[in-house]
């Protein structure tokens, strides 16, 4: 029955070496997420939001504790298994977009599909579809340097969504955007969440983001302080 | 795999001028290696061809006492030419130590008797077939200029016959020939074989026999001993080998420069592109695959360099092989046939070997700094926090 959770974390502890000792960024977190959630980790700077997101995204390992992400135990995941999991089922959205500058918008969105070895006809269809979702189909030939911040982030959303992952992790996706663009981007993600039941997990302290969340998880000093559903 | 090359291509094109400069330097190294090695192969082939045409034919039978490096050996190095083997494709030469007295100086030379009617070797021996009150003789241009003699000049020559008795006579220079083979030029005077046999009182004898074809028949040719073409040209190979290892310094330096530039580019791009590396990992690459990605990207310099080298190198190298290349150096100092103009010869093997060499070196130089990626923490890379 625990297998029914999309993410199931048990007593996750994360320590970072610091000087002679270590710094504990996460102090034993228990958290569960179900498919289709639109949830956010909220907390001040340094509260451990990014650290937790990285562990869920299999980019980092917990120091203690563990659990499962998409059915895979995270505490002893091999590098190749973790990579496969990310490739097939997890999308990332970053504060600074992290688009590949030398590629066009189309090529950026196409990238995850290339990694999956999808045939080119199918790739083309999916990429244009994904660009349609974020309203940028007509810009597919542009380079990231020719786009505004809001447009870049929408390309990043398309890149995260194009392979229809089970889980999208978004770390401060609006931090570099103005209010209008933030709302545009958030609405886009909200629609995708509703349309595909893709689970979105944010890390943020932006009020605009928080207002869209259906579940708000408050963190403070690496500990859970409040978990509220709207 | 295919994706890695595609990515490498896009990233290198994205880097623009920097890529172009790296590729340009590498392509220089590439063309230089091919050209220099081509010159060496061409030199080797040409020298051997000249040796064949002017001196050794397809091989020679030597009198067992004959030592090309020891004039004193000539005293005993002669025997009667085996009769039944005398045919058109064979040129006997009788050689002896002699002294020339140009302008009152004395100069040791080797006096060679060669049949004037021979046509196997390029020596213009037909000119010897004339009667006058001196011995008609031939010299190469460098020898003639050394003794300050022109065509038509006469000079006294002294030799010892088979009994050791000194005798002297005037020779007249009936022709001067130009050759790239020092062995028939430096210190050599050529007269008719029968004349020398008479002077030496050694009728029908010779020191060596030059063959038009490499047909070995040791029994009939006894006491003469077969010296195959490869043995007679061994010095050329050795000399070319020394020479080309000396030349190698040039392109090794050039290659090193190119490698340094690529190494530098790799180190820099791994540092500057941390976020990109982190992104690749987030998108589903393992770090090891990202190492491969960057290695391929660096190695692609070699592929692009080969393409660029083909663009300007093929016409350039082809043009060189047609017009030839004159090595600026003192030809006197070499004890071998030096062609004044060398025509480089390139082989597919040379091109392939060079490409593989350049590709492997570039690959290693690209891989070396990229290994760091495998030790990167992807989350640190994503934050651009790695120093
Ligand atoms: N690689 C690391 N090495 C050492 N300490 C780290 C490392 N990563 C994070 N930390 C520390 O762990 C704590 C939590 O960091 P984290 O990045 O998760 O915070 P955050 O909630 O995302 O903050 P922000 O809102 O500023 O992004 C911070 O005090 C940070 O300094
Ligand atoms: Mg953070």
mmCIF file with all atom_site columns, C-alpha atoms in Angstrom, chain B residues 40-123:
data_model
loop_
_atom_site.group_PDB
_atom_site.id
_atom_site.type_symbol
_atom_site.label_atom_id
_atom_site.label_alt_id
_atom_site.label_comp_id
_atom_site.label_asym_id
_atom_site.label_entity_id
_atom_site.label_seq_id
_atom_site.pdbx_PDB_ins_code
_atom_site.Cartn_x
_atom_site.Cartn_y
_atom_site.Cartn_z
_atom_site.occupancy
_atom_site.B_iso_or_equiv
_atom_site.pdbx_formal_charge
_atom_site.auth_seq_id
_atom_site.auth_comp_id
_atom_site.auth_asym_id
_atom_site.auth_atom_id
_atom_site.pdbx_PDB_model_num
ATOM 1  C CA . UNK B 1 40  ? 61.003  12.024  -47.093 1.00 0.00 ? 40  UNK B CA 1
ATOM 2  C CA . UNK B 1 41  ? 59.327  9.159   -48.932 1.00 0.00 ? 41  UNK B CA 1
ATOM 3  C CA . UNK B 1 42  ? 59.772  11.013  -52.209 1.00 0.00 ? 42  UNK B CA 1
ATOM 4  C CA . UNK B 1 43  ? 63.394  11.721  -51.409 1.00 0.00 ? 43  UNK B CA 1
ATOM 5  C CA . UNK B 1 44  ? 64.039  8.100   -50.577 1.00 0.00 ? 44  UNK B CA 1
ATOM 6  C CA . UNK B 1 45  ? 62.370  6.839   -53.761 1.00 0.00 ? 45  UNK B CA 1
ATOM 7  C CA . UNK B 1 46  ? 64.024  9.448   -55.928 1.00 0.00 ? 46  UNK B CA 1
ATOM 8  C CA . UNK B 1 47  ? 67.475  8.836   -54.496 1.00 0.00 ? 47  UNK B CA 1
ATOM 9  C CA . UNK B 1 48  ? 67.118  5.139   -55.120 1.00 0.00 ? 48  UNK B CA 1
ATOM 10 C CA . UNK B 1 49  ? 65.837  5.732   -58.608 1.00 0.00 ? 49  UNK B CA 1
ATOM 11 C CA . UNK B 1 50  ? 68.823  7.978   -59.343 1.00 0.00 ? 50  UNK B CA 1
ATOM 12 C CA . UNK B 1 51  ? 71.173  5.411   -57.862 1.00 0.00 ? 51  UNK B CA 1
ATOM 13 C CA . UNK B 1 52  ? 69.624  2.802   -60.139 1.00 0.00 ? 52  UNK B CA 1
ATOM 14 C CA . UNK B 1 53  ? 69.912  4.992   -63.210 1.00 0.00 ? 53  UNK B CA 1
ATOM 15 C CA . UNK B 1 54  ? 73.447  6.285   -62.641 1.00 0.00 ? 54  UNK B CA 1
ATOM 16 C CA . UNK B 1 55  ? 75.276  3.685   -60.675 1.00 0.00 ? 55  UNK B CA 1
ATOM 17 C CA . UNK B 1 56  ? 73.919  0.402   -59.407 1.00 0.00 ? 56  UNK B CA 1
ATOM 18 C CA . UNK B 1 57  ? 71.247  -0.697  -61.868 1.00 0.00 ? 57  UNK B CA 1
ATOM 19 C CA . UNK B 1 58  ? 69.175  -3.528  -60.467 1.00 0.00 ? 58  UNK B CA 1
ATOM 20 C CA . UNK B 1 59  ? 72.102  -4.709  -58.362 1.00 0.00 ? 59  UNK B CA 1
ATOM 21 C CA . UNK B 1 60  ? 75.773  -5.442  -58.677 1.00 0.00 ? 60  UNK B CA 1
ATOM 22 C CA . UNK B 1 61  ? 78.271  -8.282  -58.503 1.00 0.00 ? 61  UNK B CA 1
ATOM 23 C CA . UNK B 1 62  ? 81.277  -7.202  -56.485 1.00 0.00 ? 62  UNK B CA 1
ATOM 24 C CA . UNK B 1 63  ? 84.705  -8.653  -56.369 1.00 0.00 ? 63  UNK B CA 1
ATOM 25 C CA . UNK B 1 64  ? 84.946  -10.095 -52.835 1.00 0.00 ? 64  UNK B CA 1
ATOM 26 C CA . UNK B 1 65  ? 87.903  -7.833  -52.000 1.00 0.00 ? 65  UNK B CA 1
ATOM 27 C CA . UNK B 1 66  ? 86.113  -4.671  -53.088 1.00 0.00 ? 66  UNK B CA 1
ATOM 28 C CA . UNK B 1 67  ? 85.133  -2.242  -50.371 1.00 0.00 ? 67  UNK B CA 1
ATOM 29 C CA . UNK B 1 68  ? 83.344  0.878   -51.582 1.00 0.00 ? 68  UNK B CA 1
ATOM 30 C CA . UNK B 1 69  ? 84.624  2.822   -48.585 1.00 0.00 ? 69  UNK B CA 1
ATOM 31 C CA . UNK B 1 70  ? 88.258  1.817   -48.902 1.00 0.00 ? 70  UNK B CA 1
ATOM 32 C CA . UNK B 1 71  ? 90.250  2.878   -51.987 1.00 0.00 ? 71  UNK B CA 1
ATOM 33 C CA . UNK B 1 72  ? 93.137  0.693   -50.904 1.00 0.00 ? 72  UNK B CA 1
ATOM 34 C CA . UNK B 1 73  ? 90.954  -2.357  -51.464 1.00 0.00 ? 73  UNK B CA 1
ATOM 35 C CA . UNK B 1 74  ? 91.013  -1.616  -55.205 1.00 0.00 ? 74  UNK B CA 1
ATOM 36 C CA . UNK B 1 75  ? 94.550  -2.947  -55.568 1.00 0.00 ? 75  UNK B CA 1
ATOM 37 C CA . UNK B 1 76  ? 93.344  -6.525  -55.213 1.00 0.00 ? 76  UNK B CA 1
ATOM 38 C CA . UNK B 1 77  ? 89.699  -6.158  -56.108 1.00 0.00 ? 77  UNK B CA 1
ATOM 39 C CA . UNK B 1 78  ? 89.629  -7.324  -59.709 1.00 0.00 ? 78  UNK B CA 1
ATOM 40 C CA . UNK B 1 79  ? 89.055  -10.562 -61.530 1.00 0.00 ? 79  UNK B CA 1
ATOM 41 C CA . UNK B 1 80  ? 88.332  -11.782 -65.028 1.00 0.00 ? 80  UNK B CA 1
ATOM 42 C CA . UNK B 1 81  ? 84.777  -11.205 -66.107 1.00 0.00 ? 81  UNK B CA 1
ATOM 43 C CA . UNK B 1 82  ? 83.011  -14.604 -66.359 1.00 0.00 ? 82  UNK B CA 1
ATOM 44 C CA . UNK B 1 83  ? 82.819  -15.137 -70.120 1.00 0.00 ? 83  UNK B CA 1
ATOM 45 C CA . UNK B 1 84  ? 79.511  -16.767 -70.810 1.00 0.00 ? 84  UNK B CA 1
ATOM 46 C CA . UNK B 1 85  ? 77.657  -14.197 -68.741 1.00 0.00 ? 85  UNK B CA 1
ATOM 47 C CA . UNK B 1 86  ? 78.681  -11.248 -70.852 1.00 0.00 ? 86  UNK B CA 1
ATOM 48 C CA . UNK B 1 87  ? 75.501  -9.898  -72.348 1.00 0.00 ? 87  UNK B CA 1
ATOM 49 C CA . UNK B 1 88  ? 73.982  -6.547  -73.110 1.00 0.00 ? 88  UNK B CA 1
ATOM 50 C CA . UNK B 1 89  ? 72.336  -5.975  -69.738 1.00 0.00 ? 89  UNK B CA 1
ATOM 51 C CA . UNK B 1 90  ? 75.591  -6.087  -67.834 1.00 0.00 ? 90  UNK B CA 1
ATOM 52 C CA . UNK B 1 91  ? 78.136  -3.315  -67.314 1.00 0.00 ? 91  UNK B CA 1
ATOM 53 C CA . UNK B 1 92  ? 81.565  -4.235  -65.958 1.00 0.00 ? 92  UNK B CA 1
ATOM 54 C CA . UNK B 1 93  ? 83.633  -1.535  -64.284 1.00 0.00 ? 93  UNK B CA 1
ATOM 55 C CA . UNK B 1 94  ? 87.304  -1.727  -63.418 1.00 0.00 ? 94  UNK B CA 1
ATOM 56 C CA . UNK B 1 95  ? 88.389  0.780   -60.802 1.00 0.00 ? 95  UNK B CA 1
ATOM 57 C CA . UNK B 1 96  ? 91.785  1.835   -59.562 1.00 0.00 ? 96  UNK B CA 1
ATOM 58 C CA . UNK B 1 97  ? 93.385  4.431   -57.404 1.00 0.00 ? 97  UNK B CA 1
ATOM 59 C CA . UNK B 1 98  ? 95.000  7.280   -59.344 1.00 0.00 ? 98  UNK B CA 1
ATOM 60 C CA . UNK B 1 99  ? 96.298  10.829  -58.979 1.00 0.00 ? 99  UNK B CA 1
ATOM 61 C CA . UNK B 1 100 ? 95.327  13.882  -60.944 1.00 0.00 ? 100 UNK B CA 1
ATOM 62 C CA . UNK B 1 101 ? 97.647  16.871  -61.350 1.00 0.00 ? 101 UNK B CA 1
ATOM 63 C CA . UNK B 1 102 ? 95.521  19.915  -62.085 1.00 0.00 ? 102 UNK B CA 1
ATOM 64 C CA . UNK B 1 103 ? 97.431  23.243  -61.938 1.00 0.00 ? 103 UNK B CA 1
ATOM 65 C CA . UNK B 1 104 ? 100.412 21.535  -60.365 1.00 0.00 ? 104 UNK B CA 1
ATOM 66 C CA . UNK B 1 105 ? 98.413  20.218  -57.399 1.00 0.00 ? 105 UNK B CA 1
ATOM 67 C CA . UNK B 1 106 ? 98.060  16.559  -56.749 1.00 0.00 ? 106 UNK B CA 1
ATOM 68 C CA . UNK B 1 107 ? 94.656  15.091  -56.157 1.00 0.00 ? 107 UNK B CA 1
ATOM 69 C CA . UNK B 1 108 ? 93.733  11.497  -55.399 1.00 0.00 ? 108 UNK B CA 1
ATOM 70 C CA . UNK B 1 109 ? 90.924  10.189  -57.581 1.00 0.00 ? 109 UNK B CA 1
ATOM 71 C CA . UNK B 1 110 ? 89.366  6.920   -58.538 1.00 0.00 ? 110 UNK B CA 1
ATOM 72 C CA . UNK B 1 111 ? 89.850  6.012   -62.141 1.00 0.00 ? 111 UNK B CA 1
ATOM 73 C CA . UNK B 1 112 ? 86.935  3.953   -63.468 1.00 0.00 ? 112 UNK B CA 1
ATOM 74 C CA . UNK B 1 113 ? 86.919  2.003   -66.681 1.00 0.00 ? 113 UNK B CA 1
ATOM 75 C CA . UNK B 1 114 ? 83.469  1.511   -68.186 1.00 0.00 ? 114 UNK B CA 1
ATOM 76 C CA . UNK B 1 115 ? 82.490  0.194   -71.634 1.00 0.00 ? 115 UNK B CA 1
ATOM 77 C CA . UNK B 1 116 ? 81.842  3.212   -73.836 1.00 0.00 ? 116 UNK B CA 1
ATOM 78 C CA . UNK B 1 117 ? 79.034  1.415   -75.674 1.00 0.00 ? 117 UNK B CA 1
ATOM 79 C CA . UNK B 1 118 ? 77.033  0.728   -72.495 1.00 0.00 ? 118 UNK B CA 1
ATOM 80 C CA . UNK B 1 119 ? 73.501  2.090   -72.342 1.00 0.00 ? 119 UNK B CA 1
ATOM 81 C CA . UNK B 1 120 ? 72.379  0.737   -68.991 1.00 0.00 ? 120 UNK B CA 1
ATOM 82 C CA . UNK B 1 121 ? 73.622  3.674   -66.941 1.00 0.00 ? 121 UNK B CA 1
ATOM 83 C CA . UNK B 1 122 ? 72.994  7.336   -67.637 1.00 0.00 ? 122 UNK B CA 1
ATOM 84 C CA . UNK B 1 123 ? 76.703  8.138   -67.747 1.00 0.00 ? 123 UNK B CA 1
#
